[in-house]
Short mmCIF file of C-alpha atoms and ligand atoms in Angstrom, two decimals:
data_model
loop_
_atom_site.label_atom_id
_atom_site.label_comp_id
_atom_site.label_asym_id
_atom_site.label_seq_id
_atom_site.Cartn_x
_atom_site.Cartn_y
_atom_site.Cartn_z
CA MET A 12 35.13 -18.97 43.54
CA ARG A 13 32.87 -16.33 42.00
CA ALA A 14 29.17 -17.14 42.14
CA PRO A 15 27.86 -18.00 38.65
CA GLU A 16 25.87 -15.27 36.88
CA LYS A 17 22.16 -15.53 37.12
CA ILE A 18 20.40 -16.76 33.98
CA SER A 19 16.72 -15.98 33.43
CA LEU A 20 14.36 -18.04 31.31
CA VAL A 21 11.30 -16.12 30.19
CA ILE A 22 8.22 -17.98 28.98
CA PRO A 23 4.93 -16.46 27.79
CA ALA A 24 2.05 -18.86 28.36
CA TYR A 25 -1.56 -18.59 27.29
CA ASN A 26 -3.72 -21.57 28.24
CA GLU A 27 -0.77 -23.94 28.54
CA GLU A 28 -1.82 -25.95 31.63
CA GLU A 29 -0.68 -29.26 30.15
CA ASN A 30 2.64 -28.02 28.80
CA LEU A 31 3.96 -26.08 31.77
CA PRO A 32 4.76 -28.93 34.20
CA VAL A 33 6.56 -30.88 31.44
CA LEU A 34 8.39 -27.76 30.31
CA VAL A 35 9.51 -26.80 33.81
CA HIS A 36 10.87 -30.28 34.47
CA ARG A 37 12.76 -30.38 31.20
CA LEU A 38 14.17 -26.92 31.80
CA MET A 39 15.27 -27.85 35.31
CA ALA A 40 17.10 -30.88 33.93
CA VAL A 41 18.88 -28.75 31.31
CA MET A 42 19.69 -25.92 33.74
CA GLU A 43 20.99 -28.18 36.51
CA PRO A 44 24.71 -27.46 35.77
CA TYR A 45 24.18 -23.69 35.80
CA ARG A 46 22.93 -23.57 39.40
CA ASN A 47 22.01 -19.87 39.49
CA TYR A 48 18.93 -19.43 37.31
CA GLU A 49 15.24 -18.55 37.41
CA ILE A 50 12.26 -19.59 35.32
CA LEU A 51 9.89 -16.64 34.87
CA ILE A 52 6.54 -17.56 33.35
CA ILE A 53 4.10 -14.90 32.19
CA ASP A 54 0.52 -16.04 32.29
CA ASP A 55 -1.10 -13.99 29.53
CA GLY A 56 -4.61 -13.95 31.01
CA SER A 57 -5.19 -17.69 30.65
CA THR A 58 -8.71 -18.99 31.11
CA ASP A 59 -7.77 -22.58 31.95
CA GLN A 60 -5.90 -23.89 35.02
CA THR A 61 -2.57 -22.27 34.02
CA GLN A 62 -2.62 -19.89 36.97
CA PHE A 63 -3.23 -22.70 39.46
CA VAL A 64 -0.51 -24.85 37.86
CA LEU A 65 1.87 -21.90 38.14
CA SER A 66 1.19 -21.27 41.81
CA GLN A 67 1.75 -24.98 42.49
CA LEU A 68 4.99 -25.02 40.51
CA SER A 69 6.32 -21.88 42.15
CA GLN A 70 5.57 -23.27 45.59
CA ALA A 71 7.25 -26.55 44.79
CA TYR A 72 10.33 -25.07 43.13
CA PRO A 73 11.83 -21.77 44.28
CA VAL A 74 13.41 -21.22 40.83
CA VAL A 75 9.95 -20.77 39.32
CA ARG A 76 8.42 -17.27 39.37
CA TYR A 77 5.34 -16.09 37.57
CA LEU A 78 3.41 -12.96 36.61
CA SER A 79 -0.26 -13.13 35.74
CA PHE A 80 -1.82 -10.56 33.43
CA SER A 81 -5.24 -9.20 34.22
CA ARG A 82 -6.41 -10.31 30.74
CA ASN A 83 -4.99 -11.58 27.45
CA PHE A 84 -2.58 -8.90 26.22
CA GLY A 85 -0.88 -11.03 23.57
CA HIS A 86 2.37 -12.88 23.21
CA GLN A 87 4.52 -9.82 22.48
CA MET A 88 3.33 -8.03 25.62
CA ALA A 89 3.92 -11.15 27.71
CA LEU A 90 7.47 -11.38 26.40
CA ARG A 91 8.00 -7.73 27.12
CA ALA A 92 6.79 -8.11 30.69
CA GLY A 93 9.17 -11.06 31.04
CA TYR A 94 12.14 -9.02 29.84
CA GLU A 95 11.15 -6.20 32.19
CA HIS A 96 10.93 -8.40 35.27
CA ALA A 97 13.77 -10.84 34.62
CA ARG A 98 16.66 -10.50 37.04
CA GLY A 99 19.38 -12.42 35.25
CA GLU A 100 22.61 -11.29 33.60
CA CYS A 101 21.25 -12.85 30.46
CA VAL A 102 17.67 -13.64 29.50
CA ILE A 103 16.54 -16.52 27.31
CA SER A 104 12.99 -16.45 25.94
CA LEU A 105 11.16 -19.49 24.64
CA ASP A 106 7.63 -20.74 23.96
CA ALA A 107 5.71 -22.75 26.50
CA ASP A 108 4.70 -25.48 24.07
CA LEU A 109 8.14 -27.16 23.81
CA GLN A 110 8.48 -26.24 20.14
CA HIS A 111 11.67 -24.44 21.11
CA PRO A 112 13.85 -27.31 22.35
CA PRO A 113 15.22 -26.60 25.87
CA GLU A 114 18.22 -28.75 24.91
CA LEU A 115 19.47 -25.87 22.74
CA ILE A 116 19.89 -23.60 25.77
CA PRO A 117 23.47 -24.70 26.60
CA THR A 118 24.50 -23.78 23.03
CA LEU A 119 22.99 -20.32 23.46
CA ILE A 120 24.76 -19.84 26.80
CA ALA A 121 28.07 -21.00 25.32
CA LYS A 122 27.74 -18.36 22.57
CA TRP A 123 26.96 -15.74 25.22
CA ARG A 124 30.09 -16.69 27.14
CA GLU A 125 32.03 -16.22 23.88
CA GLY A 126 30.97 -12.58 24.04
CA TYR A 127 27.85 -12.27 21.89
CA ASP A 128 25.06 -10.01 23.18
CA VAL A 129 22.17 -11.22 21.05
CA ILE A 130 21.91 -14.86 20.10
CA TYR A 131 18.83 -15.36 17.95
CA THR A 132 17.57 -18.59 16.53
CA VAL A 133 16.20 -19.45 13.13
CA ARG A 134 14.15 -22.59 12.70
CA ARG A 135 14.97 -25.07 10.01
CA PRO A 136 12.08 -25.76 7.62
CA ASP A 137 9.63 -27.67 9.74
CA PRO A 138 7.79 -30.73 8.41
CA ASN A 139 5.34 -30.55 11.35
CA LEU A 140 4.17 -27.09 10.42
CA SER A 141 0.97 -26.87 8.41
CA TRP A 142 1.15 -25.66 4.82
CA PHE A 143 -0.78 -22.56 5.85
CA LYS A 144 1.64 -21.57 8.66
CA ARG A 145 4.66 -22.12 6.44
CA LYS A 146 3.32 -19.98 3.62
CA THR A 147 2.01 -17.18 5.85
CA SER A 148 5.27 -17.04 7.78
CA LYS A 149 7.36 -16.87 4.62
CA GLY A 150 5.06 -14.26 3.07
CA PHE A 151 5.23 -12.14 6.20
CA TYR A 152 9.01 -12.05 6.34
CA SER A 153 9.32 -11.27 2.61
CA LEU A 154 6.78 -8.46 2.91
CA LEU A 155 8.49 -7.05 5.99
CA ARG A 156 11.89 -7.12 4.31
CA ALA A 157 10.48 -5.42 1.21
CA ALA A 158 8.58 -2.77 3.16
CA SER A 159 11.27 -1.87 5.69
CA ASP A 160 15.02 -2.01 5.82
CA LEU A 161 15.06 -4.78 8.39
CA GLU A 162 16.95 -7.93 7.61
CA LEU A 163 14.84 -10.47 9.44
CA GLU A 164 15.37 -13.99 8.22
CA ASP A 165 12.57 -16.40 7.37
CA GLY A 166 11.59 -18.34 10.46
CA ALA A 167 13.13 -15.94 12.97
CA ALA A 168 11.39 -16.81 16.22
CA ASP A 169 11.12 -15.38 19.70
CA PHE A 170 13.58 -17.98 20.97
CA ARG A 171 16.70 -16.02 21.80
CA LEU A 172 19.24 -15.02 24.40
CA LEU A 173 19.77 -11.37 25.28
CA ASP A 174 22.52 -9.93 27.41
CA ARG A 175 21.62 -7.63 30.31
CA LYS A 176 22.77 -4.55 28.38
CA VAL A 177 20.39 -5.37 25.53
CA ILE A 178 17.54 -5.81 28.01
CA ASP A 179 18.35 -2.46 29.59
CA ALA A 180 18.41 -0.83 26.15
CA LEU A 181 15.09 -2.47 25.31
CA LYS A 182 13.51 -0.98 28.43
CA GLN A 183 14.14 2.49 27.01
CA PHE A 184 11.64 1.87 24.23
CA LYS A 185 8.46 3.55 25.34
CA GLU A 186 6.28 2.66 22.36
CA ASN A 187 3.22 0.57 23.07
CA ASP A 188 3.38 -1.49 19.91
CA LEU A 189 6.83 -2.93 20.37
CA PHE A 190 7.62 -5.50 17.67
CA LEU A 191 10.42 -7.30 19.49
CA ARG A 192 11.85 -9.32 16.59
CA GLY A 193 12.34 -6.18 14.52
CA THR A 194 13.47 -3.98 17.40
CA ILE A 195 16.17 -6.39 18.51
CA SER A 196 17.48 -6.82 14.98
CA TRP A 197 17.46 -3.02 14.61
CA MET A 198 19.34 -2.40 17.89
CA GLY A 199 22.62 -3.88 16.77
CA PHE A 200 25.10 -5.18 19.39
CA ARG A 201 27.10 -8.29 18.66
CA GLN A 202 24.58 -10.67 17.15
CA CYS A 203 24.91 -14.33 16.40
CA ARG A 204 22.57 -16.83 14.79
CA VAL A 205 21.86 -20.41 15.78
CA LEU A 206 19.82 -22.87 13.73
CA TYR A 207 17.45 -25.24 15.44
CA GLU A 208 15.13 -28.09 14.65
CA PRO A 209 11.63 -27.20 15.88
CA ALA A 210 9.66 -29.89 17.66
CA ALA A 211 5.93 -30.45 17.40
CA ARG A 212 3.70 -28.66 19.89
CA TYR A 213 3.59 -30.88 22.98
CA ALA A 214 -0.05 -30.44 23.99
CA GLY A 215 -2.97 -28.21 23.13
CA ARG A 216 -3.55 -26.20 19.97
CA THR A 217 -1.81 -23.12 18.63
CA LYS A 218 -2.74 -19.96 20.50
CA TYR A 219 -1.90 -17.79 17.52
CA SER A 220 -5.21 -17.38 15.72
CA VAL A 221 -5.29 -15.97 12.20
CA GLY A 222 -6.45 -12.66 13.68
CA LYS A 223 -3.46 -12.55 16.05
CA MET A 224 -1.09 -13.40 13.19
CA LEU A 225 -2.53 -10.58 11.08
CA ARG A 226 -2.20 -8.15 13.96
CA LEU A 227 1.43 -9.14 14.48
CA ALA A 228 2.13 -8.67 10.77
CA THR A 229 0.52 -5.22 10.65
CA MET A 230 2.34 -4.22 13.81
CA GLY A 231 5.65 -5.45 12.41
CA ILE A 232 5.28 -3.46 9.23
CA THR A 233 3.78 -0.27 10.62
CA SER A 234 6.32 -0.09 13.48
CA PHE A 235 9.27 -0.14 11.18
CA THR A 236 8.36 1.80 8.11
CA THR A 237 6.20 4.63 6.82
CA ARG A 238 6.80 3.47 3.26
CA PRO A 239 3.17 2.41 2.67
CA LEU A 240 2.21 6.06 3.14
CA TYR A 241 4.35 7.05 0.16
CA LEU A 242 2.47 4.50 -1.86
CA SER A 243 -0.50 6.88 -1.92
CA VAL A 244 1.63 9.61 -3.48
CA LEU A 245 2.90 7.21 -6.11
CA LEU A 246 -0.58 5.92 -6.85
CA GLY A 247 -1.81 9.51 -7.12
CA PHE A 248 0.84 10.26 -9.72
CA ALA A 249 0.13 7.08 -11.64
CA MET A 250 -3.60 7.79 -11.71
CA SER A 251 -3.05 11.40 -12.86
CA LEU A 252 -0.79 10.23 -15.65
CA PHE A 253 -3.37 7.68 -16.71
CA ALA A 254 -6.09 10.35 -16.67
CA CYS A 255 -3.97 12.71 -18.83
CA LEU A 256 -3.29 10.04 -21.44
CA PHE A 257 -6.91 8.97 -21.44
CA GLY A 258 -8.02 12.61 -21.81
CA MET A 259 -5.73 13.12 -24.77
CA GLU A 260 -7.06 10.00 -26.39
CA VAL A 261 -10.64 11.21 -25.94
CA LEU A 262 -9.80 14.63 -27.42
CA TYR A 263 -8.12 12.98 -30.36
CA GLU A 264 -11.15 10.78 -30.99
CA LYS A 265 -13.51 13.76 -30.78
CA TYR A 266 -11.67 16.08 -33.15
CA PHE A 267 -9.75 13.85 -35.53
CA THR A 268 -11.95 10.77 -36.05
CA ASN A 269 -15.58 10.09 -36.76
CA ALA A 270 -16.03 7.73 -33.84
CA THR A 271 -18.33 8.87 -31.05
CA VAL A 272 -16.69 8.81 -27.59
CA SER A 273 -18.23 5.96 -25.64
CA GLY A 274 -19.28 7.41 -22.32
CA TRP A 275 -20.98 5.33 -19.73
CA THR A 276 -18.79 2.24 -19.43
CA SER A 277 -15.49 4.02 -19.26
CA ILE A 278 -16.78 6.55 -16.73
CA ILE A 279 -18.13 3.91 -14.39
CA LEU A 280 -14.96 1.85 -14.73
CA LEU A 281 -12.80 4.81 -13.90
CA MET A 282 -14.97 5.80 -10.95
CA VAL A 283 -14.78 2.33 -9.47
CA LEU A 284 -11.04 2.18 -10.02
CA ILE A 285 -10.35 5.56 -8.48
CA GLY A 286 -12.79 4.92 -5.64
CA GLY A 287 -11.12 1.60 -4.81
CA ILE A 288 -7.66 3.09 -4.78
CA GLN A 289 -8.83 5.97 -2.62
CA PHE A 290 -10.28 3.58 -0.08
CA ILE A 291 -7.04 1.61 0.11
CA VAL A 292 -4.97 4.73 0.54
CA ILE A 293 -7.26 6.28 3.13
CA GLY A 294 -7.17 2.93 4.93
CA ILE A 295 -3.37 2.95 5.04
CA ILE A 296 -3.35 6.51 6.36
CA GLY A 297 -6.00 5.49 8.88
CA VAL A 298 -3.87 2.63 10.20
CA TYR A 299 -0.98 4.97 10.90
CA LEU A 300 -3.25 7.62 12.37
CA GLY A 301 -4.85 5.03 14.63
CA LYS A 302 -1.44 3.90 15.73
CA THR A 303 -0.45 7.45 16.57
CA PHE A 304 -3.65 7.81 18.57
CA MET A 305 -2.92 4.63 20.55
CA GLU A 306 0.65 5.72 21.26
CA VAL A 307 -0.33 9.24 22.28
CA LYS A 308 -2.56 7.87 25.01
CA GLN A 309 0.49 6.35 26.68
CA ARG A 310 -1.42 3.56 28.34
CA PRO A 311 0.56 0.90 30.14
CA PRO A 312 1.18 -1.89 27.60
CA TYR A 313 0.02 -4.55 30.03
CA ILE A 314 -1.37 -4.92 33.55
CA ILE A 315 -0.24 -7.50 36.06
CA ALA A 316 -2.87 -8.89 38.42
CA HIS A 317 -0.89 -11.45 40.45
CA THR A 318 2.70 -12.46 40.85
CA SER A 319 4.60 -15.08 42.77
CA ASP A 320 6.78 -12.28 44.16
CA ILE A 321 5.49 -11.06 47.49
CA GLU A 322 6.78 -7.52 47.12
CA GLU A 323 5.04 -6.90 43.79
CA THR A 324 1.29 -7.28 43.83
CA VAL A 325 -0.15 -4.99 41.21
CA VAL A 326 2.34 -3.58 38.75
CA ALA A 327 1.64 -1.87 35.45
CA GLY A 328 4.07 -2.17 32.57
CA TRP A 329 7.05 0.03 31.91
N1 UDP B 428 0.98 -16.94 23.66
C1 UDP B 428 0.70 -15.91 24.56
N2 UDP B 428 -0.38 -15.10 24.33
C2 UDP B 428 -1.19 -15.25 23.23
C3 UDP B 428 -0.87 -16.27 22.30
C4 UDP B 428 0.21 -17.08 22.53
O1 UDP B 428 1.40 -15.75 25.56
O2 UDP B 428 -2.14 -14.48 23.10
C5 UDP B 428 2.14 -17.81 23.92
C6 UDP B 428 1.83 -19.30 23.87
O3 UDP B 428 1.38 -19.77 25.12
C7 UDP B 428 3.17 -19.88 23.48
C8 UDP B 428 3.77 -18.81 22.59
O4 UDP B 428 3.06 -17.61 22.88
O5 UDP B 428 4.03 -20.06 24.59
C9 UDP B 428 3.66 -19.13 21.11
O6 UDP B 428 2.31 -19.43 20.80
P1 UDP B 428 1.88 -20.68 19.91
O7 UDP B 428 2.73 -21.85 20.20
O8 UDP B 428 0.42 -20.86 20.08
O9 UDP B 428 2.18 -20.10 18.46
P2 UDP B 428 2.73 -20.92 17.19
O10 UDP B 428 3.93 -21.68 17.67
O11 UDP B 428 1.62 -21.82 16.80
O12 UDP B 428 3.04 -19.85 16.20
MG1 MG B 429 3.99 -22.96 19.23
#
């Protein structure tokens, strides 16, 4: 009999000391029939006992491996490091907080065995989610769809299965700001979608602060489209047209009517309007320029300080 293919589970974790033991036990129960698998946890620079919990878990169970970042590099970087270091024929990524039900994993693997390369999940509308998270998530996906040509669905999450060939293709992306959800949708391959019912976060609070959500949204949009830059050209045209019409109106008033042209108010209004638009446009250009600057430096996207693997001690990202 052929040995079963190795399956990797990749889990980014930032301050998840309470969730990890529960998660690992539930995963082990689900993965029992598959025999050949590994659980790779990426500690994203946690400041609680996560690292200690991980070293305990990896000593107790040989299927558990971990990488520890030297500081908090963010969820996307942790996922990326997981994809880079996973050894399986297919890689399943999920959150550490049990919001992505481990019980869905057999469905994902069954789809993979049917021949799909990317099996992504979309969460059903979630009653546990706060009003704020629901609205911001929906707004983000609509904006991203409008700004770029990506067809990401509302509620697309980083809970997915990727075949080895997709992982190898992903490793060829050298950009620092890699927006995985968009990149994977963009890459093609045989894709398949699975719906799931999200659970409530098991323990702790969300690790996605508003700042981190904003950063993810900006990164998603600026990695996939330069359309906002064209906005400045459009605005420039619109403003010039407005100025021409306004100028004609002023000339008409001066030469063909008795009314005196009112000066002060309209000038100040126009100055504020034009100034505001200029700031927005320069800001947009600045964001892209800053991004170019960050990419040109070619820094490693993340730095690993410890791992459970003896042969790798300090490894920088790909
Ligand atoms: N996470 C991470 N680094 C961060 C923030 C979050 O690795 O800087 C991990 C976190 O531990 C969890 C996953 O990313 O496994 C999703 O985060 P969270 O559940 O806090 O986000 P939410 O579900 O609230 O959007
Ligand atoms: Mg969560």
